[in-house]
Each structure stands twice: as structure tokens, then as C-alpha cells.
Short mmCIF file of C-alpha atoms in Angstrom, two decimals:
data_model
loop_
_atom_site.label_atom_id
_atom_site.label_comp_id
_atom_site.label_asym_id
_atom_site.label_seq_id
_atom_site.Cartn_x
_atom_site.Cartn_y
_atom_site.Cartn_z
CA ARG A 1 41.37 47.25 44.85
CA ASN A 2 40.98 44.45 42.40
CA THR A 3 43.44 45.64 39.35
CA THR A 4 42.49 43.14 36.88
CA ARG A 5 40.82 42.99 33.44
CA THR A 6 38.83 40.93 32.03
CA PRO A 7 37.26 41.03 28.76
CA VAL A 8 33.58 41.57 27.96
CA ASN A 9 31.10 41.86 25.65
CA VAL A 10 29.53 44.79 24.32
CA TYR A 11 27.56 45.52 22.46
CA THR A 12 26.64 49.23 20.41
CA ALA A 13 23.87 50.08 17.69
CA HIS A 14 24.38 52.72 15.84
CA LEU A 15 22.25 54.65 14.19
CA ILE A 16 22.40 55.94 10.78
CA THR A 17 20.03 58.07 8.93
CA PRO A 18 21.95 58.07 5.84
CA SER A 19 21.07 60.99 3.02
CA CYS A 20 21.55 61.34 -0.54
CA THR A 21 26.02 62.22 -0.33
CA ASP A 22 26.22 58.44 1.99
CA ASP A 23 25.47 56.60 -1.07
CA GLY A 24 28.51 54.89 -2.32
CA VAL A 25 29.70 55.39 1.44
CA GLN A 26 31.90 52.42 3.29
CA TYR A 27 31.14 51.82 6.60
CA THR A 28 33.00 49.28 9.36
CA CYS A 29 33.59 48.16 12.86
CA GLU A 30 36.79 47.97 14.76
CA ALA A 31 37.07 47.23 18.70
CA GLU A 32 39.75 47.78 20.38
CA LEU A 33 40.58 45.44 23.06
CA ARG A 34 42.04 47.81 26.45
CA LEU A 35 43.49 45.22 29.18
CA GLY A 36 46.20 47.73 30.76
CA PRO A 37 49.69 48.19 30.72
CA GLY A 38 50.00 44.47 32.19
CA GLY A 39 48.03 43.08 28.84
CA PRO A 40 49.11 42.57 24.60
CA GLN A 41 51.16 46.23 22.90
CA PRO A 42 49.99 47.21 21.53
CA ASN A 43 45.89 46.59 22.00
CA PRO A 44 44.32 43.61 19.55
CA VAL A 45 42.23 46.01 17.14
CA MET A 46 39.72 43.81 15.51
CA LYS A 47 38.01 44.73 12.71
CA SER A 48 34.94 44.24 10.18
CA GLU A 49 34.82 43.15 6.73
CA PRO A 50 33.75 47.11 4.36
CA LEU A 51 29.61 47.52 4.61
CA ASN A 52 28.79 49.45 1.30
CA ALA A 53 25.53 52.17 2.43
CA THR A 54 23.36 51.69 -0.94
CA VAL A 55 21.16 54.95 -0.32
CA LEU A 56 17.83 54.57 -2.99
CA TYR A 57 15.93 58.14 -3.85
CA GLY A 58 14.20 59.34 -6.04
CA PRO A 59 15.35 62.56 -9.37
CA GLU A 60 16.53 65.68 -7.59
CA LEU A 61 17.14 68.50 -10.28
CA SER A 62 19.71 70.99 -10.40
CA ARG A 63 20.92 73.52 -12.81
CA CYS A 64 18.13 73.40 -14.77
CA GLN A 65 17.56 76.09 -17.25
CA ASP A 66 14.68 78.18 -17.34
CA ARG A 67 15.05 79.34 -21.24
CA VAL A 68 17.21 78.74 -23.68
CA GLU A 69 17.52 79.72 -27.60
CA VAL A 70 18.30 76.76 -29.88
CA MET A 71 19.10 76.46 -33.88
CA GLU A 72 17.08 76.04 -35.69
CA ASN A 73 17.67 71.57 -36.58
CA GLN A 74 19.41 71.35 -32.96
CA THR A 75 17.90 69.08 -30.48
CA LEU A 76 17.01 69.65 -26.71
CA GLY A 77 19.21 66.71 -25.61
CA ASP A 78 21.81 68.62 -27.16
CA SER A 79 20.91 72.18 -26.05
CA VAL A 80 19.10 72.37 -22.89
CA VAL A 81 21.57 71.48 -19.53
CA CYS A 82 20.29 69.91 -16.15
CA THR A 83 21.22 67.77 -14.47
CA VAL A 84 19.50 64.45 -12.54
CA GLN A 85 20.61 62.62 -9.86
CA GLY A 86 19.10 59.50 -8.12
CA SER A 87 19.54 56.24 -7.03
CA PRO A 88 18.23 54.33 -8.27
CA ALA A 89 19.19 56.11 -11.73
CA PRO A 90 16.67 58.07 -12.76
CA GLU A 91 15.27 58.01 -16.52
CA THR A 92 14.29 60.63 -18.25
CA SER A 93 11.37 62.16 -20.70
CA TRP A 94 10.47 65.74 -22.75
CA LEU A 95 7.09 66.58 -23.28
CA LYS A 96 5.26 68.88 -24.64
CA ASP A 97 1.38 70.29 -24.22
CA GLY A 98 1.36 67.00 -21.90
CA ARG A 99 2.60 64.64 -25.09
CA GLU A 100 6.51 63.40 -25.09
CA VAL A 101 8.48 64.34 -27.31
CA ASP A 102 11.89 62.94 -28.87
CA ALA A 103 14.80 65.04 -27.42
CA SER A 104 17.72 63.00 -30.12
CA ALA A 105 14.57 65.38 -32.88
CA PRO A 106 15.84 68.08 -34.78
CA LEU A 107 14.04 71.32 -33.30
CA SER A 108 11.95 73.57 -36.31
CA ARG A 109 11.10 77.05 -36.45
CA THR A 110 7.89 76.02 -35.42
CA ASP A 111 8.54 74.22 -32.69
CA GLY A 112 9.07 77.27 -29.67
CA GLY A 113 7.00 76.23 -26.87
CA LEU A 114 6.78 75.58 -22.82
CA TYR A 115 8.32 71.98 -22.81
CA THR A 116 8.57 69.68 -19.46
CA TYR A 117 11.70 67.85 -18.56
CA ARG A 118 10.95 65.16 -16.29
CA ALA A 119 12.68 62.21 -14.45
CA PHE A 120 11.74 59.24 -12.17
CA ASN A 121 12.96 56.23 -10.69
CA THR A 122 10.95 54.23 -8.58
CA TYR A 123 11.02 56.33 -5.59
CA GLY A 124 9.94 59.47 -6.98
CA SER A 125 9.41 61.30 -10.44
CA THR A 126 10.29 65.45 -11.09
CA THR A 127 9.89 68.65 -12.99
CA HIS A 128 11.08 71.11 -14.69
CA ASN A 129 9.90 73.62 -17.46
CA VAL A 130 12.07 75.42 -19.47
CA SER A 131 11.10 77.82 -22.76
CA VAL A 132 12.72 77.13 -25.87
CA GLU A 133 13.13 79.31 -28.53
CA VAL A 134 14.27 78.08 -31.73
CA LEU A 135 16.04 80.47 -33.61
CA TYR A 136 16.35 80.22 -37.50
CA GLY A 137 18.44 82.30 -40.43
CA PRO A 138 16.84 85.09 -41.75
CA GLU A 139 14.87 84.19 -45.39
CA LEU A 140 13.34 85.26 -48.60
CA SER A 141 10.25 85.41 -49.84
CA GLY A 142 8.47 86.48 -52.90
CA CYS A 143 11.98 86.54 -54.89
CA ARG A 144 12.38 84.71 -58.41
CA ASP A 145 13.99 81.70 -59.32
CA HIS A 146 14.82 82.61 -62.59
CA VAL A 147 15.01 86.57 -63.74
CA GLU A 148 16.01 86.71 -67.27
CA VAL A 149 17.89 90.74 -67.81
CA THR A 150 18.19 92.35 -71.06
CA GLU A 151 19.95 94.79 -72.72
#
């Protein structure tokens, strides 16, 4: 029986099916030479340089509200919470009645309604509808600016 061991070249391929959670993960390859008890101890190990994985994917929205109450003079950007992820980082915009609106503009009492939050990058786009109600304090109407009282 021949117990002599000699090194061999072995090629192994690993198929990786990445998901968005794999973005930024580091992969390395490690090879160990095992020549048995007569070989060097500990077994020699070679390790590759790390390979950083970049996973590109379309936007994903989470934790979005379906309905919000906003005080008059607050903005959509400050009031509506929606988490967006994607790679590359998605751009976002707000739409009302199909037209883009400035999310940093203060809302007036007439600005309530159905808004659409849109996130997009080169790999896709997604939207979420939000019903916005603008709240405002009481106001007096029909009062005169000046009242004269006589005794």
C-alpha cells in the first residue's frame, strides 16, 4: 500500500446567488495543504485577498405609513416616515395628482390629500400612497378689527 501523498491542483467552483442582504459582504478563498503526519505541521494554509461583493438591486420601501396628520406649515419630508433601500442608493420624490411636489415646502390647510412617495434607481422603481391630512388651529372670522365702546 502506497501512503505517499503528493500535492494536487483542485479547482472548485461555488455558485453564489446573492440577495440584497449580501451587499457589502466579503468573500475569501482558503486552501489547506494536508500531507499527513509526515508533512509539515500545522498544515500550510493559503488565503486569498478579500473580495467585496456589491449587489445591485431596485428600491425597496418599508415602514411606510398609509395615513398621516401634519400640522400646517410642516413639510412632507419632516412628517412622513418611509424607509427606502436599494443599490445604488435610490432617489426619491413626492407626487400629488401625478405631479411632482417639493417635499421641503410648508403645507397649507388646503394641501391635504393623497400623495405618492416614489423611490427609483437604475434597477427599478416603487411607490407608496399616503393620505395626508393637514391640521390647523382655530381661526376667527367675521370679527371686526376695531370695536368702539361707549359708556
